[in-house]
Coordinates of C-alpha atoms in Angstrom, one line a residue:
Chain A
N611 CA -0.1 0.0 0.0
A612 CA 1.3 3.6 -0.9
G613 CA -0.4 4.9 2.4
V614 CA -0.7 8.7 1.9
T615 CA 0.6 10.1 -1.3
Q616 CA 1.2 13.9 -1.6
T617 CA 2.2 15.8 -4.6
P618 CA 4.3 17.9 -5.6
K619 CA 7.1 17.0 -3.3
F620 CA 8.9 20.6 -4.0
Q621 CA 7.4 23.6 -5.3
V622 CA 8.8 27.4 -5.6
L623 CA 6.0 29.9 -6.2
K624 CA 6.1 33.8 -6.7
T625 CA 4.2 35.9 -4.3
G626 CA 0.5 36.2 -5.6
Q627 CA 0.6 32.9 -7.5
S628 CA -1.8 30.0 -6.9
M629 CA -1.3 26.5 -6.6
T630 CA -3.0 23.2 -5.2
L631 CA -1.4 20.6 -3.3
Q632 CA -2.7 17.3 -3.7
C633 CA -3.3 14.4 -1.3
A634 CA -4.6 10.8 -1.7
Q635 CA -4.8 8.1 0.7
D636 CA -5.7 4.2 0.0
M637 CA -6.3 3.1 3.4
N638 CA -10.1 3.7 3.6
H639 CA -9.7 6.3 6.1
N640 CA -12.3 8.6 7.1
S641 CA -10.6 11.4 8.3
M642 CA -7.8 13.6 6.6
Y643 CA -5.9 16.9 7.6
W644 CA -3.3 19.4 6.2
Y645 CA -0.7 20.7 8.7
R646 CA 2.2 22.9 8.1
Q647 CA 5.5 22.6 9.9
D648 CA 8.0 25.5 10.5
P649 CA 11.1 25.7 12.3
G650 CA 10.4 26.2 15.9
M651 CA 6.7 26.0 15.5
G652 CA 6.0 22.4 15.3
L653 CA 3.2 20.9 13.3
R654 CA 0.0 23.3 13.0
L655 CA -3.3 22.2 11.8
I656 CA -4.4 24.2 8.7
Y657 CA -7.8 22.3 7.8
Y658 CA -9.1 18.9 8.4
S659 CA -12.0 16.9 7.1
A660 CA -13.5 14.4 9.7
S661 CA -15.5 12.6 6.9
E662 CA -16.3 12.7 3.3
G663 CA -18.3 15.8 2.7
T664 CA -17.0 18.0 5.8
T665 CA -14.3 20.2 6.1
D666 CA -13.2 22.3 9.2
K667 CA -10.9 25.0 10.1
G668 CA -7.9 24.3 12.2
E669 CA -5.6 26.5 14.1
V670 CA -4.2 28.5 10.9
P671 CA -6.7 28.4 8.1
N672 CA -6.0 32.1 6.7
G673 CA -4.9 32.0 3.2
Y674 CA -5.8 28.5 2.6
N675 CA -8.9 26.6 1.3
V676 CA -9.6 22.9 1.1
S677 CA -11.6 20.3 -0.9
R678 CA -12.6 16.9 0.1
L679 CA -13.0 15.6 -3.2
N680 CA -13.9 12.1 -2.3
K681 CA -13.0 9.6 0.7
R682 CA -9.7 9.3 -0.9
E683 CA -8.5 12.9 -1.8
F684 CA -8.2 16.0 0.1
S685 CA -6.5 19.0 -1.5
L686 CA -5.3 22.2 -0.4
R687 CA -5.3 25.4 -2.3
L688 CA -3.2 28.5 -1.9
E689 CA -5.1 31.2 -3.8
S690 CA -2.6 34.0 -3.7
A691 CA 0.7 32.8 -2.1
A692 CA 2.6 34.9 0.4
P693 CA 6.2 34.5 1.7
S694 CA 4.6 33.6 5.1
Q695 CA 3.4 30.3 3.4
T696 CA 6.7 29.1 2.8
S697 CA 6.8 26.0 4.9
V698 CA 6.6 22.2 4.8
Y699 CA 3.2 20.9 4.2
F700 CA 2.0 17.5 5.5
C701 CA -1.2 15.7 4.7
A702 CA -2.4 13.0 7.1
S703 CA -5.2 10.4 7.4
S704 CA -6.7 8.4 10.2
R705 CA -9.3 5.8 10.5
G706 CA -11.7 7.9 12.6
T707 CA -12.7 9.6 15.6
G708 CA -11.0 9.4 19.0
G709 CA -7.5 10.6 18.0
G710 CA -6.0 7.3 16.8
G711 CA -2.8 7.1 14.9
Y712 CA -2.3 9.5 12.1
T713 CA -0.5 8.4 8.8
F714 CA 1.4 11.2 7.1
G715 CA 2.3 12.0 3.6
S716 CA 6.0 12.7 2.8
G717 CA 5.5 16.2 2.8
T718 CA 5.6 19.2 0.1
R719 CA 8.4 21.7 0.7
L720 CA 6.9 25.0 -0.6
T721 CA 8.8 28.1 -1.2
V722 CA 7.2 31.5 -1.9
V723 CA 9.5 34.3 -3.2
Chain B
R635 CA 0.5 27.7 29.2
K636 CA 0.8 26.1 26.0
E637 CA -1.1 23.1 25.1
V638 CA 1.7 20.5 24.8
E639 CA 4.9 21.3 26.1
Q640 CA 8.4 19.6 25.7
D641 CA 11.9 20.1 26.2
P642 CA 13.3 20.9 22.8
G643 CA 16.8 19.6 23.4
P644 CA 19.0 18.5 21.7
F645 CA 19.9 15.6 23.9
N646 CA 23.1 14.3 23.0
V647 CA 23.9 10.7 24.3
P648 CA 26.4 8.1 23.7
E649 CA 25.3 4.6 22.2
G650 CA 23.9 2.5 24.9
A651 CA 22.8 5.3 27.2
T652 CA 19.3 5.5 28.6
V653 CA 17.3 8.8 27.9
A654 CA 14.1 9.9 29.1
F655 CA 11.8 12.7 27.5
N656 CA 9.0 14.4 29.3
C657 CA 5.9 16.3 28.1
T658 CA 3.2 18.0 30.0
Y659 CA -0.3 19.0 28.4
S660 CA -2.8 21.5 29.5
N661 CA -6.1 19.9 28.6
S662 CA -7.2 17.5 31.3
A663 CA -10.0 16.4 29.2
S664 CA -7.5 14.8 26.9
Q665 CA -8.1 11.2 26.3
S666 CA -5.6 9.9 23.9
F667 CA -1.7 10.1 23.9
F668 CA 1.0 9.2 21.7
W669 CA 4.7 9.5 20.9
Y670 CA 5.7 10.2 17.2
R671 CA 9.2 10.1 15.6
Q672 CA 10.3 12.4 13.0
D673 CA 13.5 11.9 11.1
C674 CA 15.1 14.9 9.7
R675 CA 13.4 16.2 6.5
K676 CA 10.7 13.3 6.9
E677 CA 7.3 13.1 7.7
P678 CA 6.3 12.2 11.6
K679 CA 5.6 8.3 12.3
L680 CA 3.7 6.8 14.9
L681 CA 5.9 5.3 17.5
M682 CA 3.7 4.2 20.1
S683 CA 0.5 5.0 21.7
V684 CA 0.5 5.9 25.5
Y685 CA -1.9 3.9 28.0
S686 CA -2.7 4.9 31.4
S687 CA -1.2 1.7 32.6
G688 CA 2.0 2.5 31.1
N689 CA 3.3 0.4 28.0
E690 CA 6.5 -1.0 26.4
D691 CA 7.7 -1.8 23.1
G692 CA 11.1 -3.3 23.1
R693 CA 13.6 -0.6 24.2
F694 CA 10.9 1.9 24.4
T695 CA 8.7 2.5 27.4
A696 CA 5.8 5.2 27.7
Q697 CA 4.1 6.4 30.9
L698 CA 1.2 8.6 31.6
N699 CA 0.4 10.3 34.5
R700 CA -3.2 11.9 34.3
A701 CA -3.0 13.7 37.7
S702 CA 0.2 15.5 36.9
Q703 CA -0.8 15.7 33.0
Y704 CA 2.7 14.5 32.3
I705 CA 3.7 11.9 29.5
S706 CA 7.2 10.3 29.4
L707 CA 9.2 8.4 26.9
L708 CA 12.1 6.3 28.1
I709 CA 14.7 4.7 25.5
R710 CA 17.0 2.2 26.9
D711 CA 20.2 0.9 25.2
S712 CA 20.2 3.9 22.7
K713 CA 21.1 3.2 19.2
L714 CA 22.7 5.4 16.4
S715 CA 19.2 4.9 14.6
D716 CA 17.3 6.3 17.5
S717 CA 18.6 9.9 16.4
A718 CA 15.5 11.9 15.6
T719 CA 13.0 14.4 16.9
Y720 CA 10.4 12.8 19.0
L721 CA 6.9 14.4 19.3
C722 CA 4.7 14.2 22.1
V723 CA 1.1 14.1 20.8
V724 CA -2.2 14.7 22.7
G725 CA -5.7 13.8 21.4
P726 CA -9.1 15.0 22.1
N727 CA -11.7 13.7 24.5
Y728 CA -13.8 11.1 22.8
G729 CA -16.7 12.6 21.1
G730 CA -15.2 16.0 20.7
S731 CA -13.7 17.7 17.6
Q732 CA -12.0 15.2 15.4
G733 CA -9.4 17.9 14.3
N734 CA -7.8 18.5 17.7
L735 CA -4.8 16.2 17.9
I736 CA -2.1 18.6 19.4
F737 CA 1.4 18.1 18.5
G738 CA 4.3 19.3 20.8
K739 CA 7.2 20.9 19.0
G740 CA 9.3 18.0 19.7
T741 CA 12.7 16.9 21.6
K742 CA 15.6 16.3 19.4
L743 CA 17.8 13.2 20.2
S744 CA 21.2 12.8 18.8
V745 CA 22.9 9.2 19.7
K746 CA 26.7 9.3 19.2
P747 CA 29.1 6.5 18.6

């Protein structure tokens, strides 16, 4: 099993450009998440989807939008990238409620110049 | 008080040493507890869950003290391959919001020959 697959792995954007980070899981998990990780800040939740058809804001949602396309796929969109969005982005999934173990994708390293 | 606090380290120890990491959490209603491991420039991976009675997995022992809101991870007989950042993770009360798994900023461990 591939687990959680994220694309792209690396991206450089100019300020104001838009892009979508893709995430897909093949574990039949109900819940999916987007995190960003910055030096000294730890992992911060951007958005999550508890189940297909629902999405909710996390700790740092400003400047992002998400789409739970189906049970497998959860995308993160930056409409107008800013240098403050330079970060490593991780997608994760879990079976369901109760805070069970998350499986993470390998991450997307995004630089906004 | 931050939701999940860890000593950032780094902990520099020789091979074979025993090392302990501590973590405190602020939400007394938390019900699920984990340790994750993150290698440099990689995604976090679940190391072990933490149960109220304490649990052991080979050289790793995790303990939970609900009264003190304190979690620990003990690594015995450290190996070079244990070098990584260890993230303390606290989950929501069951039935609460799915998206509130809180990650500590991590403790960096470096095991030297």
